[in-house]
Amino acid sequence: MKTTLTTVCPVLETERLRLRAPHRGDIEAIIRHAGDPRVALKTTRMPHPYRLSDATGWLDEIEQEIEPTFAIELKSQPGQMIGVISLMPREDRVSAEAGYWLGVPYWRRGYMTEALRGVLRHAFEERGLLYITACHMAGNPASGRVMQKAGMKFENIVAGGLVREGVPYDKVNYGLFADEWRALHC
Ligand SMILES: CC(C)(COP(=O)(O)OP(=O)(O)OC[C@H]1O[C@@H](n2cnc3c(N)ncnc32)[C@H](O)[C@@H]1OP(=O)(O)O)[C@@H](O)C(=O)NCCC(=O)NCCS
C-alpha cells in the first residue's frame, strides 16, 4: 500500500477530540489561529505574520515528509481545525519529538493535555516507539504544564538551546519512556 499522510495519521479519538491528517480545507483555520502572535511567538518555527503561502508551504512540507502530524478538532465542532500536534520521528526511528499549538479561543480547557495523552498512547501502543521527547522555551509555562499533566518527566534546561529569529531562549526538555508510560497507564 502506498504511504500517504492519511495512512501515517490515522484518526485518533479522545474523549472530546478527534485528531486526523491536516488537509487543504484547513487553510483558513490555520491562518486564523497560527496568525495570532500569542501562538506563533511561543514556537521556534512558525512565522509571524503568518501568510497564506506559509500555510500552503507547511501543508506541502508535511505531505512530502509524510510524518505524523495531526489536525485537532473538537468532536462537538466537526470539520473545524483548532490546533496541531505532531510526532516527528528521529533518525533512530524508535524515538520522536512531540510538538503542538492550539488556537487561543480554546486555551485552558485541558484540550492540549488530552491531545498529547492521545498521541503518547498512539506512539507507544500503536507505533511501538520507545521514547518521546518534547521541549518548550523558558517563559512558556503553559506548555511545560501540558507535558507534566500528560505524564512527561522534566529532564534538563539547555541555556540558549532554542533560537527564534536569531534570539536564543533557554530550552526546557521533557521526556517519557515507553515503560514509564506503561507504568502510568497499565
Ligand atoms: C501551550 C498550549 C498548547 C496549551 O494548550 P491548552 O489546551 O491551553 O493546555 P491545557 O489546558 O491542557 O493545560 C494548560 C495548563 O497550563 C496552565 N497555564 C496556562 N497559562 C499559564 C501560565 N501563564 N503560567 C502557568 N501555567 C499556565 C493552565 O492553568 C493549565 O494547567 P492546570 O490544568 O494545571 O491549571 C497553548 O497555550 C498554545 O498553543 N500556546 C502557544 C503555542 C505553544 O506554546 N506551543 C508549544 C510550544 S513548545
Short mmCIF file of C-alpha atoms and ligand atoms in Angstrom, two decimals:
data_model
loop_
_atom_site.label_atom_id
_atom_site.label_comp_id
_atom_site.label_asym_id
_atom_site.label_seq_id
_atom_site.Cartn_x
_atom_site.Cartn_y
_atom_site.Cartn_z
CA MET A 1 0.00 0.00 0.00
CA LYS A 2 1.31 3.48 -0.90
CA THR A 3 2.30 5.53 2.18
CA THR A 4 0.36 8.80 2.35
CA LEU A 5 -0.21 11.40 5.03
CA THR A 6 -3.57 9.79 5.75
CA THR A 7 -2.00 6.37 6.32
CA VAL A 8 0.61 7.75 8.77
CA CYS A 9 -2.03 9.88 10.52
CA PRO A 10 -4.85 7.51 11.43
CA VAL A 11 -7.84 9.17 13.08
CA LEU A 12 -7.25 9.21 16.84
CA GLU A 13 -10.20 9.78 19.15
CA THR A 14 -10.04 11.01 22.73
CA GLU A 15 -12.93 11.94 24.99
CA ARG A 16 -13.56 15.35 23.40
CA LEU A 17 -11.18 15.44 20.43
CA ARG A 18 -10.65 13.97 17.02
CA LEU A 19 -7.09 14.03 15.61
CA ARG A 20 -6.72 13.48 11.86
CA ALA A 21 -4.46 14.34 8.92
CA PRO A 22 -4.47 18.06 8.04
CA HIS A 23 -5.76 19.00 4.58
CA ARG A 24 -6.26 21.99 2.27
CA GLY A 25 -9.69 22.64 3.77
CA ASP A 26 -7.91 23.65 6.99
CA ILE A 27 -6.04 26.60 5.45
CA GLU A 28 -8.41 29.32 6.67
CA ALA A 29 -8.33 27.96 10.24
CA ILE A 30 -4.54 27.54 10.17
CA ILE A 31 -4.03 31.17 9.12
CA ARG A 32 -6.55 32.46 11.69
CA HIS A 33 -5.11 30.53 14.64
CA ALA A 34 -1.42 30.42 13.72
CA GLY A 35 -1.61 34.10 12.77
CA ASP A 36 -2.08 35.08 16.42
CA PRO A 37 1.27 36.18 17.86
CA ARG A 38 0.37 34.55 21.18
CA VAL A 39 0.64 31.23 19.32
CA ALA A 40 3.41 31.82 16.78
CA LEU A 41 5.88 33.61 19.06
CA LYS A 42 5.98 30.70 21.52
CA THR A 43 7.30 28.40 18.81
CA THR A 44 10.64 28.37 17.03
CA ARG A 45 9.37 27.63 13.53
CA MET A 46 6.01 29.35 12.98
CA PRO A 47 6.47 32.61 11.04
CA HIS A 48 4.82 35.83 12.14
CA PRO A 49 2.96 37.36 10.40
CA TYR A 50 1.54 34.08 9.08
CA ARG A 51 0.56 34.25 5.40
CA LEU A 52 -1.40 32.07 3.01
CA SER A 53 1.92 30.92 1.48
CA ASP A 54 3.07 29.81 4.96
CA ALA A 55 0.01 27.61 5.36
CA THR A 56 0.26 26.10 1.87
CA GLY A 57 4.04 25.65 2.29
CA TRP A 58 3.52 23.87 5.62
CA LEU A 59 0.93 21.55 4.07
CA ASP A 60 3.29 20.83 1.13
CA GLU A 61 6.07 20.05 3.60
CA ILE A 62 4.09 17.62 5.74
CA GLU A 63 2.67 15.92 2.64
CA GLN A 64 6.22 15.39 1.31
CA GLU A 65 7.78 14.33 4.61
CA ILE A 66 4.84 12.07 5.46
CA GLU A 67 5.42 12.22 9.21
CA PRO A 68 2.66 12.00 11.82
CA THR A 69 1.12 15.47 12.07
CA PHE A 70 -2.46 15.71 13.30
CA ALA A 71 -5.04 18.46 12.97
CA ILE A 72 -7.05 18.76 16.19
CA GLU A 73 -10.84 19.07 16.02
CA LEU A 74 -13.45 19.18 18.75
CA LYS A 75 -15.91 16.33 18.33
CA SER A 76 -18.58 18.94 19.08
CA GLN A 77 -17.42 21.09 16.09
CA PRO A 78 -16.62 18.54 13.37
CA GLY A 79 -14.52 19.77 10.47
CA GLN A 80 -13.14 22.82 12.29
CA MET A 81 -9.44 22.56 12.95
CA ILE A 82 -8.40 24.24 16.22
CA GLY A 83 -4.74 23.24 16.51
CA VAL A 84 -1.97 20.86 15.55
CA ILE A 85 0.02 18.14 17.30
CA SER A 86 2.90 16.31 15.66
CA LEU A 87 5.21 13.43 16.40
CA MET A 88 8.45 13.88 14.48
CA PRO A 89 10.45 10.62 14.34
CA ARG A 90 14.18 10.82 14.97
CA GLU A 91 16.73 9.06 12.76
CA ASP A 92 16.74 6.06 15.11
CA ARG A 93 13.01 5.62 14.24
CA VAL A 94 12.28 4.42 17.80
CA SER A 95 12.04 7.87 19.35
CA ALA A 96 10.19 11.03 18.34
CA GLU A 97 9.67 14.64 19.36
CA ALA A 98 6.15 15.87 20.09
CA GLY A 99 5.20 19.46 19.20
CA TYR A 100 1.90 21.30 19.32
CA TRP A 101 -0.08 24.53 19.20
CA LEU A 102 -3.71 25.45 19.84
CA GLY A 103 -5.88 28.39 18.75
CA VAL A 104 -6.17 30.99 21.52
CA PRO A 105 -10.00 30.77 21.93
CA TYR A 106 -9.54 27.14 23.00
CA TRP A 107 -6.81 27.57 25.62
CA ARG A 108 -7.06 26.47 29.26
CA ARG A 109 -9.74 23.82 28.82
CA GLY A 110 -7.39 20.85 29.01
CA TYR A 111 -7.58 20.19 25.27
CA MET A 112 -3.84 20.01 24.59
CA THR A 113 -3.23 17.78 27.58
CA GLU A 114 -5.92 15.47 26.20
CA ALA A 115 -4.38 15.60 22.71
CA LEU A 116 -0.85 14.89 23.99
CA ARG A 117 -2.08 11.96 26.07
CA GLY A 118 -3.81 10.58 22.95
CA VAL A 119 -0.67 10.98 20.85
CA LEU A 120 1.54 9.39 23.54
CA ARG A 121 -0.83 6.43 23.67
CA HIS A 122 -0.68 6.15 19.88
CA ALA A 123 3.13 6.46 19.87
CA PHE A 124 3.73 3.76 22.46
CA GLU A 125 0.82 1.36 21.86
CA GLU A 126 0.33 1.56 18.10
CA ARG A 127 3.64 2.78 16.67
CA GLY A 128 5.81 0.85 19.13
CA LEU A 129 8.02 3.86 19.87
CA LEU A 130 10.28 3.65 22.91
CA TYR A 131 10.92 7.26 23.90
CA ILE A 132 9.11 10.57 23.28
CA THR A 133 10.54 13.99 23.99
CA ALA A 134 9.07 17.48 23.96
CA CYS A 135 10.55 20.87 24.74
CA HIS A 136 9.48 24.45 25.28
CA MET A 137 11.05 27.87 25.61
CA ALA A 138 11.61 29.00 29.17
CA GLY A 139 8.85 31.56 29.65
CA ASN A 140 6.15 29.27 28.27
CA PRO A 141 4.97 27.53 31.46
CA ALA A 142 1.62 26.52 29.92
CA SER A 143 3.43 24.22 27.51
CA GLY A 144 5.52 22.70 30.30
CA ARG A 145 2.37 22.14 32.34
CA VAL A 146 0.80 20.26 29.40
CA MET A 147 3.85 17.96 29.30
CA GLN A 148 3.70 17.39 33.07
CA LYS A 149 -0.04 16.68 33.06
CA ALA A 150 0.43 14.18 30.24
CA GLY A 151 2.97 12.33 32.40
CA MET A 152 6.21 13.51 30.80
CA LYS A 153 9.26 13.95 33.04
CA PHE A 154 11.37 17.09 33.30
CA GLU A 155 14.90 16.29 32.05
CA ASN A 156 17.02 19.44 31.88
CA ILE A 157 17.36 23.01 30.68
CA VAL A 158 19.78 23.87 27.88
CA ALA A 159 20.85 27.51 28.05
CA GLY A 160 20.11 29.20 24.74
CA GLY A 161 19.01 25.87 23.26
CA LEU A 162 16.14 27.30 21.20
CA VAL A 163 16.51 30.14 18.74
CA ARG A 164 13.70 32.21 17.30
CA GLU A 165 14.57 34.86 14.73
CA GLY A 166 18.17 34.93 15.92
CA VAL A 167 17.27 35.31 19.62
CA PRO A 168 18.31 32.42 21.91
CA TYR A 169 15.94 31.13 24.60
CA ASP A 170 16.60 28.55 27.28
CA LYS A 171 15.23 25.17 26.17
CA VAL A 172 13.30 23.12 28.73
CA ASN A 173 13.38 19.40 27.89
CA TYR A 174 10.90 16.72 28.89
CA GLY A 175 10.84 13.03 28.01
CA LEU A 176 8.89 9.85 28.58
CA PHE A 177 9.97 6.23 28.04
CA ALA A 178 7.51 3.56 26.97
CA ASP A 179 7.95 1.61 30.20
CA GLU A 180 7.27 4.76 32.26
CA TRP A 181 4.11 5.34 30.23
CA ARG A 182 3.00 1.73 30.76
CA ALA A 183 3.59 2.07 34.49
CA LEU A 184 1.25 5.08 34.47
CA HIS A 185 -1.48 3.51 32.34
CA CYS A 186 -1.47 -0.29 32.68
C1 LIG B 1 0.72 25.59 25.28
C2 LIG B 1 -0.70 25.34 24.76
C3 LIG B 1 -0.66 24.28 23.68
C4 LIG B 1 -1.57 24.87 25.94
O1 LIG B 1 -2.82 24.41 25.45
P1 LIG B 1 -4.08 24.28 26.44
O2 LIG B 1 -5.09 23.42 25.78
O3 LIG B 1 -4.47 25.61 26.90
O4 LIG B 1 -3.41 23.47 27.65
P2 LIG B 1 -4.20 22.74 28.83
O5 LIG B 1 -5.48 23.46 29.09
O6 LIG B 1 -4.24 21.29 28.54
O7 LIG B 1 -3.19 22.96 30.04
C5 LIG B 1 -2.58 24.22 30.24
C6 LIG B 1 -2.01 24.28 31.65
O8 LIG B 1 -1.11 25.37 31.71
C7 LIG B 1 -1.53 26.26 32.73
N1 LIG B 1 -1.18 27.61 32.31
C8 LIG B 1 -1.71 28.32 31.33
N2 LIG B 1 -1.10 29.52 31.26
C9 LIG B 1 -0.15 29.52 32.21
C10 LIG B 1 0.80 30.46 32.65
N3 LIG B 1 0.94 31.65 32.05
N4 LIG B 1 1.61 30.12 33.69
C11 LIG B 1 1.50 28.94 34.29
N5 LIG B 1 0.61 27.97 33.90
C12 LIG B 1 -0.20 28.29 32.89
C13 LIG B 1 -3.02 26.04 32.84
O9 LIG B 1 -3.51 26.50 34.07
C14 LIG B 1 -3.07 24.51 32.70
O10 LIG B 1 -2.62 23.86 33.86
P3 LIG B 1 -3.66 23.33 35.00
O11 LIG B 1 -4.64 22.41 34.32
O12 LIG B 1 -2.78 22.65 35.98
O13 LIG B 1 -4.35 24.53 35.57
C15 LIG B 1 -1.32 26.65 24.20
O14 LIG B 1 -1.27 27.63 25.20
C16 LIG B 1 -0.58 27.14 22.96
O15 LIG B 1 -0.83 26.70 21.85
N6 LIG B 1 0.35 28.08 23.16
C17 LIG B 1 1.09 28.71 22.05
C18 LIG B 1 1.92 27.73 21.26
C19 LIG B 1 2.81 26.91 22.15
O16 LIG B 1 3.24 27.35 23.20
N7 LIG B 1 3.12 25.70 21.69
C20 LIG B 1 4.03 24.83 22.39
C21 LIG B 1 5.40 25.19 22.02
S1 LIG B 1 6.55 24.21 22.96
#
